[in-house]
Coordinates of C-alpha atoms and ligand atoms in Angstrom, one line a residue:
X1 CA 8.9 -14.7 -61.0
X2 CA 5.8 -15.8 -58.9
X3 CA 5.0 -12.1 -56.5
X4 CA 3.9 -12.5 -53.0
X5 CA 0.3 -11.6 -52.8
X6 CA -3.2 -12.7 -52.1
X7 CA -3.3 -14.1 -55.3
X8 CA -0.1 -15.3 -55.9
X9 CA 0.1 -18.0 -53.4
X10 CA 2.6 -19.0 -50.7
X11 CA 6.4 -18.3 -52.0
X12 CA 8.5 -21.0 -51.6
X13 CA 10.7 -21.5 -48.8
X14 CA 13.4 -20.1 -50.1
X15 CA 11.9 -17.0 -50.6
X16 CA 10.2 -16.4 -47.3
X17 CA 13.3 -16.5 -45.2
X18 CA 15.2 -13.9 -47.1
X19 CA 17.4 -12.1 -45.1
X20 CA 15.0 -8.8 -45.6
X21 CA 11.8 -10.4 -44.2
X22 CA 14.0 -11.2 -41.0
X23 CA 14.9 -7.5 -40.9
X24 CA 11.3 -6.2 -40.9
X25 CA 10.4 -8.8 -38.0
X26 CA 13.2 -7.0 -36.4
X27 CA 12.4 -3.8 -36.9
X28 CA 8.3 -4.5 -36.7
X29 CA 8.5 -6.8 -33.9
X30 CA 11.5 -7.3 -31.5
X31 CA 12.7 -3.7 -31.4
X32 CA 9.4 -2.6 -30.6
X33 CA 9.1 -5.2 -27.8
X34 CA 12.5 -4.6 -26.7
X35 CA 11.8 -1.1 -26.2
X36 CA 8.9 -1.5 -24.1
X37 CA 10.4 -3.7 -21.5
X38 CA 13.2 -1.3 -21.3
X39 CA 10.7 1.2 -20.7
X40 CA 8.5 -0.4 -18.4
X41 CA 11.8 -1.7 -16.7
X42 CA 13.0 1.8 -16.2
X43 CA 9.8 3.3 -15.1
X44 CA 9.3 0.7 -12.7
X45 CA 12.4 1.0 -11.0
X46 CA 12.5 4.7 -11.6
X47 CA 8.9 4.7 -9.8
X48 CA 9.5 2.6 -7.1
X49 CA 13.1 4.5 -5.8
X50 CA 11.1 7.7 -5.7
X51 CA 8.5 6.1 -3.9
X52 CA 11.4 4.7 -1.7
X53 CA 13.5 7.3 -1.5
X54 CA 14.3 9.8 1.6
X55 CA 11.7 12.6 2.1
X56 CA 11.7 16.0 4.3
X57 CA 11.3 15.0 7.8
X58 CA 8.6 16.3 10.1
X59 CA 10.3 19.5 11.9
X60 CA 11.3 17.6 15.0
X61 CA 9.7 18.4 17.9
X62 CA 11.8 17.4 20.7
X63 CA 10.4 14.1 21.8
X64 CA 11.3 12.7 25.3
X65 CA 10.1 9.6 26.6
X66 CA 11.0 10.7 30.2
X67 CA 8.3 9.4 32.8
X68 CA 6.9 7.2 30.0
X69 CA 5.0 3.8 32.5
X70 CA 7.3 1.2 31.3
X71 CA 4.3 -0.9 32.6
X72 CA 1.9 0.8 30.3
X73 CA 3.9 1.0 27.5
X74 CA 4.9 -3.3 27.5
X75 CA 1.1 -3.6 27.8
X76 CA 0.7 -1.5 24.7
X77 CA 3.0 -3.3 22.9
X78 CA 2.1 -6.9 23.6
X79 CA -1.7 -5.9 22.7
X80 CA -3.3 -3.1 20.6
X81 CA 0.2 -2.2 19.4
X82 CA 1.1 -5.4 18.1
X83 CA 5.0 -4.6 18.5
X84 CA 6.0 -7.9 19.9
X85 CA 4.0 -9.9 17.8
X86 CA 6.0 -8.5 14.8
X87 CA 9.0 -7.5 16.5
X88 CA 10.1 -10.5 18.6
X89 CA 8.9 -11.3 22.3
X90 CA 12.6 -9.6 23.3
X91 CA 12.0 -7.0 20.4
X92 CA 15.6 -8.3 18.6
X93 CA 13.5 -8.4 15.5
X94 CA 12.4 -11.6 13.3
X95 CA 9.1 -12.0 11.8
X96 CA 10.0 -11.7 8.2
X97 CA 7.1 -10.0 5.8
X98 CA 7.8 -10.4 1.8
X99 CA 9.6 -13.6 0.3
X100 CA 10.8 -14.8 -3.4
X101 CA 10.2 -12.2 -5.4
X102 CA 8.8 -9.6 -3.5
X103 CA 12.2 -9.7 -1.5
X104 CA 13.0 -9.4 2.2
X105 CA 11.6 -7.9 4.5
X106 CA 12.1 -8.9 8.7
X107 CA 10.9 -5.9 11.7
X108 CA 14.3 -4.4 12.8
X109 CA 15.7 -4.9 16.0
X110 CA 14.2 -2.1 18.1
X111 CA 16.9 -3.4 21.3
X112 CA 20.5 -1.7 21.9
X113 CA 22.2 -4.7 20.7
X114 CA 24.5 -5.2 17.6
X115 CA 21.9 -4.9 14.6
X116 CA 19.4 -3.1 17.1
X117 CA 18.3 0.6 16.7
X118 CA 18.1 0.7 20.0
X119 CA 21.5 2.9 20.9
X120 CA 21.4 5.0 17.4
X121 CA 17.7 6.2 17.7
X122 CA 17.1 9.4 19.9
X123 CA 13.1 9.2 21.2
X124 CA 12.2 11.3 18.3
X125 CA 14.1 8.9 16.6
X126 CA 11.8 6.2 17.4
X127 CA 8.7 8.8 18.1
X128 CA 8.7 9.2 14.5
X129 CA 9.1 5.9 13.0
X130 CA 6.1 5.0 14.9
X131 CA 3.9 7.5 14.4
X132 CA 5.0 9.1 10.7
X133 CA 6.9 5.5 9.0
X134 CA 10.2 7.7 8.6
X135 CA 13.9 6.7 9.7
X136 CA 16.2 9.1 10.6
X137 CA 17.7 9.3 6.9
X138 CA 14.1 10.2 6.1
X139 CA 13.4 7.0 4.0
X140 CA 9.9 5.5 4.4
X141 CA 9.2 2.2 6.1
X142 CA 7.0 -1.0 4.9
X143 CA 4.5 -2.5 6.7
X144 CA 5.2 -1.0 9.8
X145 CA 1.9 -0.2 10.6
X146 CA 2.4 3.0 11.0
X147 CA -0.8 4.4 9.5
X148 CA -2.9 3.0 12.3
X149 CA -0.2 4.3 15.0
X150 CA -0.5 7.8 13.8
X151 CA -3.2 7.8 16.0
X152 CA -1.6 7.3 19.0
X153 CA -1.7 9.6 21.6
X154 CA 1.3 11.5 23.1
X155 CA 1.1 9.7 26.3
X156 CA 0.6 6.4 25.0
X157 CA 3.8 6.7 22.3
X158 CA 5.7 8.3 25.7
X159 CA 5.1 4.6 27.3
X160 CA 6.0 2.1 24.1
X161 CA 9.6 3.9 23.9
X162 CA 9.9 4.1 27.7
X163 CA 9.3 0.2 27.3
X164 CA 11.2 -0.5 24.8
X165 CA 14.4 1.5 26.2
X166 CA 14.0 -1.2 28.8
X167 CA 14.2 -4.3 27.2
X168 CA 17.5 -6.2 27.5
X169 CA 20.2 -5.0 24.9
X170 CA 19.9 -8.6 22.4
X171 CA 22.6 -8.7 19.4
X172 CA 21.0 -9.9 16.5
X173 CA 21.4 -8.4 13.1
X174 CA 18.6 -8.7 11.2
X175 CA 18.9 -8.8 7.3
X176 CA 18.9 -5.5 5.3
X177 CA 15.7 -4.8 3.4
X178 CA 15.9 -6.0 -0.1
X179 CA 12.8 -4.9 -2.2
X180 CA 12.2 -7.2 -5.1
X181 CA 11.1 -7.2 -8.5
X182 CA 7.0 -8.1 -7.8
X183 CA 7.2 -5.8 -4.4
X184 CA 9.0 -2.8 -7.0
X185 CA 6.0 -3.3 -9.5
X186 CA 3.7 -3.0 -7.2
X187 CA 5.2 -0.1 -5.4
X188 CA 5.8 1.9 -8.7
X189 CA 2.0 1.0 -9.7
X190 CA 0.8 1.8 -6.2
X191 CA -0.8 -1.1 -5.4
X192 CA 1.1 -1.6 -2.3
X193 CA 1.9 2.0 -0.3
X194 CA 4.7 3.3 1.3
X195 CA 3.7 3.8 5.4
X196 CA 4.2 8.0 4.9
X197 CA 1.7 7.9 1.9
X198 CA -1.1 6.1 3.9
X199 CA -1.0 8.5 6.3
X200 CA -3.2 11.6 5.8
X201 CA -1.3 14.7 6.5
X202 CA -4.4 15.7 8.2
X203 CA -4.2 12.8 10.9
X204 CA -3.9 14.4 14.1
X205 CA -2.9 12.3 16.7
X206 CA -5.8 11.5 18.7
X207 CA -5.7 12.7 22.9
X208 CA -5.1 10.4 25.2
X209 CA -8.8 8.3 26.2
X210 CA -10.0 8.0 30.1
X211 CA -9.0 4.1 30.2
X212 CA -12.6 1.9 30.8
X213 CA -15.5 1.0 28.8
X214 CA -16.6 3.8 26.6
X215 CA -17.6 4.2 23.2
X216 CA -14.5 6.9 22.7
X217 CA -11.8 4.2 24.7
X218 CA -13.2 2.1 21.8
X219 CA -12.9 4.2 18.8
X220 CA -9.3 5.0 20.1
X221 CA -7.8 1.4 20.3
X222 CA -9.9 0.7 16.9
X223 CA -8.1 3.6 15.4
X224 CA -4.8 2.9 16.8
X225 CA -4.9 -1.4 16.8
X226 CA -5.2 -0.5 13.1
X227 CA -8.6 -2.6 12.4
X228 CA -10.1 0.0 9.3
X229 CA -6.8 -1.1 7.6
X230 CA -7.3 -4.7 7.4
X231 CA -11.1 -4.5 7.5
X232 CA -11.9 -1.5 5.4
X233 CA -12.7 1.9 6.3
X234 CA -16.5 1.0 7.3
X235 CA -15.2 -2.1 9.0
X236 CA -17.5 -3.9 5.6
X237 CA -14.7 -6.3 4.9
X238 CA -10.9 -5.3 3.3
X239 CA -7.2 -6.1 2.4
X240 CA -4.4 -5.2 4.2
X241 CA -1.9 -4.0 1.9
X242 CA 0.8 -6.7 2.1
X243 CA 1.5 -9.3 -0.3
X244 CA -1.2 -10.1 -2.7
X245 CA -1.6 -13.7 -1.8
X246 CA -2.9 -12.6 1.7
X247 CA -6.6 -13.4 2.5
X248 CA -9.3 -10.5 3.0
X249 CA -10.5 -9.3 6.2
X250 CA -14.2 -9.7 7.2
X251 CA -16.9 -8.0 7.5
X252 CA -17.2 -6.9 11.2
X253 CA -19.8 -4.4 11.1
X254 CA -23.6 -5.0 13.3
X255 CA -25.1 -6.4 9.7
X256 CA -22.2 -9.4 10.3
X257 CA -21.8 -9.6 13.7
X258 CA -24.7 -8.0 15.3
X259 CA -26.6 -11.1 16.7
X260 CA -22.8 -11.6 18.8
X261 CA -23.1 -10.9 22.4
X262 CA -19.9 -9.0 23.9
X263 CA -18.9 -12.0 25.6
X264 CA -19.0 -13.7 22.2
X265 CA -16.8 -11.1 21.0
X266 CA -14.0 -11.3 23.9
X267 CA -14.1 -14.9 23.6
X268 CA -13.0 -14.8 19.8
X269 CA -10.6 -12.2 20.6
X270 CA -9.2 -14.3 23.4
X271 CA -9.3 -17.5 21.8
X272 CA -9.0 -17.2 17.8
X273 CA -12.1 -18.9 17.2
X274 CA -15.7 -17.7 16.7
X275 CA -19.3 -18.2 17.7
X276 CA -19.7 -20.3 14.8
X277 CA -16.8 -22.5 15.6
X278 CA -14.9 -20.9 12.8
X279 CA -11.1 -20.6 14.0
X280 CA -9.5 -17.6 12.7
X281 CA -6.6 -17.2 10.2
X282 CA -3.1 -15.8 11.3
X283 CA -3.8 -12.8 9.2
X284 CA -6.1 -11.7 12.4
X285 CA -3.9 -10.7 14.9
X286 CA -5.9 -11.9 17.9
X287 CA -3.2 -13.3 20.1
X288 CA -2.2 -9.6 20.5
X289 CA -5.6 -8.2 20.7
X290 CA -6.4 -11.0 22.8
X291 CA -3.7 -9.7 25.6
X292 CA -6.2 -6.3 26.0
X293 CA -8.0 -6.5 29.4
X294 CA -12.0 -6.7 29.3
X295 CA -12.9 -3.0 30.1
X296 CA -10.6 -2.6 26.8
X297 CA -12.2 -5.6 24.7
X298 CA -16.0 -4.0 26.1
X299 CA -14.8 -0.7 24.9
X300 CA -14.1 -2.4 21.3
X301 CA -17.2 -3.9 21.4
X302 CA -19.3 -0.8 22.6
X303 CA -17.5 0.5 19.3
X304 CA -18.2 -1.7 17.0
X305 CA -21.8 -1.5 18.0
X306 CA -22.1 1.9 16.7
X307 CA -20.6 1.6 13.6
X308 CA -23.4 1.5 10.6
X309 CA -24.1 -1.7 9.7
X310 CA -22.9 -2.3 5.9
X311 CA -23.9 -5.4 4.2
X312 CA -21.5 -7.4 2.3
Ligands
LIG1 C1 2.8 -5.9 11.3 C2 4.1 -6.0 11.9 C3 4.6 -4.8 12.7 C4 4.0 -4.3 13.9 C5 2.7 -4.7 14.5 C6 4.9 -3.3 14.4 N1 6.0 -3.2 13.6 FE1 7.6 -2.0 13.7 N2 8.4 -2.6 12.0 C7 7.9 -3.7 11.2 C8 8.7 -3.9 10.1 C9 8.5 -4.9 9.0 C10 9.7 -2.9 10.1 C11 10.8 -2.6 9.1 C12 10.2 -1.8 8.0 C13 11.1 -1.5 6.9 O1 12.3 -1.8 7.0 O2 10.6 -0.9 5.9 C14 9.5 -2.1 11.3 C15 10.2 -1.0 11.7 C16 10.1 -0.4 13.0 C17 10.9 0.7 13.4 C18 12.1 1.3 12.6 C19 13.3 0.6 12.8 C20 14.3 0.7 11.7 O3 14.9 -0.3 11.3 O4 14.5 1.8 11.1 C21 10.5 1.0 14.7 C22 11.1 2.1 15.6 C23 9.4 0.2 15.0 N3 9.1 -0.7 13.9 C24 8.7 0.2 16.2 C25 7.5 -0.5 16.4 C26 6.6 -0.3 17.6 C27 7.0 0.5 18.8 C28 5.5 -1.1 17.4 C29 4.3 -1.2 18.3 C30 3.7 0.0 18.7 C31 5.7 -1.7 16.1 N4 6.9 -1.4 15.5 C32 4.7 -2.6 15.5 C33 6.8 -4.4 11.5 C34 5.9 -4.2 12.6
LIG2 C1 -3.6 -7.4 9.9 C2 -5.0 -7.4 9.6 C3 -6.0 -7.3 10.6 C4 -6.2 -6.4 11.6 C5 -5.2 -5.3 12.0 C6 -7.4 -6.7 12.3 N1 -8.0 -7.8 11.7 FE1 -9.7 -8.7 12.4 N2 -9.5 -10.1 10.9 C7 -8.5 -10.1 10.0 C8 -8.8 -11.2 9.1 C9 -7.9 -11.6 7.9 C10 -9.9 -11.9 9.5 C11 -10.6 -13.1 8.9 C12 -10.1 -14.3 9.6 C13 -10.7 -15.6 9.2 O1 -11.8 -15.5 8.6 O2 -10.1 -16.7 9.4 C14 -10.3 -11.1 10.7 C15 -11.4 -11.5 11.5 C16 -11.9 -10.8 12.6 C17 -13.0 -11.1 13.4 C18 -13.9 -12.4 13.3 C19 -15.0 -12.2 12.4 C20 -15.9 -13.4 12.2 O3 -17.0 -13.3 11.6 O4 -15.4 -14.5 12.5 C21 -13.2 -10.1 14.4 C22 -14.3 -10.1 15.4 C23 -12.2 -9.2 14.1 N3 -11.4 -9.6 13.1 C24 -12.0 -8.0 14.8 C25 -11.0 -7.1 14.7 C26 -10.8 -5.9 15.5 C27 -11.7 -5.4 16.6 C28 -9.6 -5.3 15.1 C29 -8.9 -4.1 15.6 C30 -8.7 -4.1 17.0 C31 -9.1 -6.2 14.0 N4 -9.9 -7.2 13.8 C32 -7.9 -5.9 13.3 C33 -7.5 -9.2 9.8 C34 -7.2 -8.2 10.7

């Protein structure tokens, strides 16, 4: 009989498909594979439900949004805050972040309404969920941007919940968060971030700014409108941490935009489009930013003056 070997030649057919050969392709192969999707399967959804499960809430300091500027707070809200741009002009909820498989995401309705939190949340309820991404049950929240409100001062947080207590009780359910498979690797890999774990635990939130325009009013709506975490900590360009697909954030330091004069930076703010004639993605959320007043919009600008210029 002819052995299999370097020098024996190729077996026949016969012989190559022996029930033993298929075996060891088993064994050396399959089984090995199989085994490692069922691990990375488990460790992924292991990872992410730690990631996305509850956590210790902050001792609750009693939070009351009692002689919060209802004014104040809608303005908030409809600019730097971003809240109605995400959360529905009537704050019932809608825009809808994650699709296919990174699953479903929509902002919750923040109104009493059926489906709103409105009538469950206490003030600390909502004071937290702003500033710290919790929930009452203590699970985290997704892109909530709750990162960049961390910063917000006492007074100001006082005046979004005053604000949004007022708003017209709208039923609308919005659907349950469903995290999918892609949004699950990503979570257990840490390449997208709960809001809790973006937040240092050092982050004081900042005191409340004389409004007008000043290099500090500046640095506070920066810090709070959330612009290091689209464009980068040194303002040199970056990614918010949403889906993948989502395009980068430019580079808004002096070195880019230094030959800009500040009414060349209101009017892109205002208007979505440019000096260059370049009309800005949907990524940018200018229509909020736009609503700011021009002692605010000056105050930006004085700040983005003094950051260092970083080339990019
Ligand atoms: C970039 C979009 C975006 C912006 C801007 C935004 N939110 Fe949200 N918000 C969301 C999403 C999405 C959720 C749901 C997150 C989740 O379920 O993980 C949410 C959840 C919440 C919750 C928790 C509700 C619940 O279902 O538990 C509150 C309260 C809230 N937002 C208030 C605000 C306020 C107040 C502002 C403005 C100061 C604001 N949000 C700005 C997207 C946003
Ligand atoms: C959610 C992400 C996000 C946030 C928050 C954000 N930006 Fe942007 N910004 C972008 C993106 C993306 C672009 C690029 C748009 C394009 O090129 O079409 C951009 C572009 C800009 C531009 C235009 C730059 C140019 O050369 O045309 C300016 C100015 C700007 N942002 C200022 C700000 C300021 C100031 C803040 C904070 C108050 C801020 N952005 C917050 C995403 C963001």
């Amino acid at each position: 009989m002819r052995r299999w070997g370097p020098s024996g030649g190729t077996p026949p057919r016969s012989q190559r498909r022996t029930p033993l050969r298929l075996l060891r392709i088993v064994a050396l192969v399959v089984l090995p594979l199989v085994f490692l999707a069922t691990a990375a399967t488990v460790g992924i959804l292991l990872g992410s439900s730690r990631v996305l499960g509850p956590r210790a809430l902050p001792s609750a300091a009693a939070f009351s949004s009692a002689g919060g500027s209802i004014a104040h707070g809608r303005h908030i809200a409809a600019s730097f805050g971003a809240c109605l741009e995400c959360h529905g002009a009537d704050l019932a909820g809608g825009k809808a972040f994650f699709h296919g498989s990174m699953g479903r995401l929509v902002a919750s309705n923040l109104t009493r309404g059926a489906g709103g939190v409105g009538s469950r949340f206490s003030d600390a309820d909502f004071e937290r969920a702003i500033r710290a991404g919790l929930r009452p049950d203590g699970t985290p929240l997704l892109i909530m941007p709750s990162v960049a409100f961390a910063n917000m001062s006492d007074a100001d947080v006082r005046d979004v919940i005053a604000f949004i207590r007022s708003v017209p009780a709208v039923s609308r359910p919005t659907p349950a968060r469903a995290i999918g498979p892609l949004a699950r690797v990503l979570l257990a890999t840490g390449q997208i971030r709960v809001e809790p774990d973006k937040i240092d635990a050092a982050t004081a939130h900042l005191a409340t700014t004389p409004a007008g325009a000043t290099l500090d009013h500046g640095s506070y709506l920066a810090n709070v409108g959330g612009c290091m975490e689209c464009h980068g900590a040194n303002l040199a360009g970056g990614h918010y941490q949403g889906s993948p697909k989502d395009p980068a954030a430019t580079n808004i330091t002096p070195a880019a935009i230094g030959s800009w004069t500040q009414s060349d930076f209101i009017r892109t703010m205002r208007l979505g489009r440019d000096p260059s004639g370049h009309v800005l993605n949907r990524f940018m959320p200018w229509t909020s930013f736009g609503q700011l007043d021009d002692d605010e919009l000056a105050a930006l600008w004085i700040y983005l003056r003094s950051v260092p210029p970083v080339k990019s």
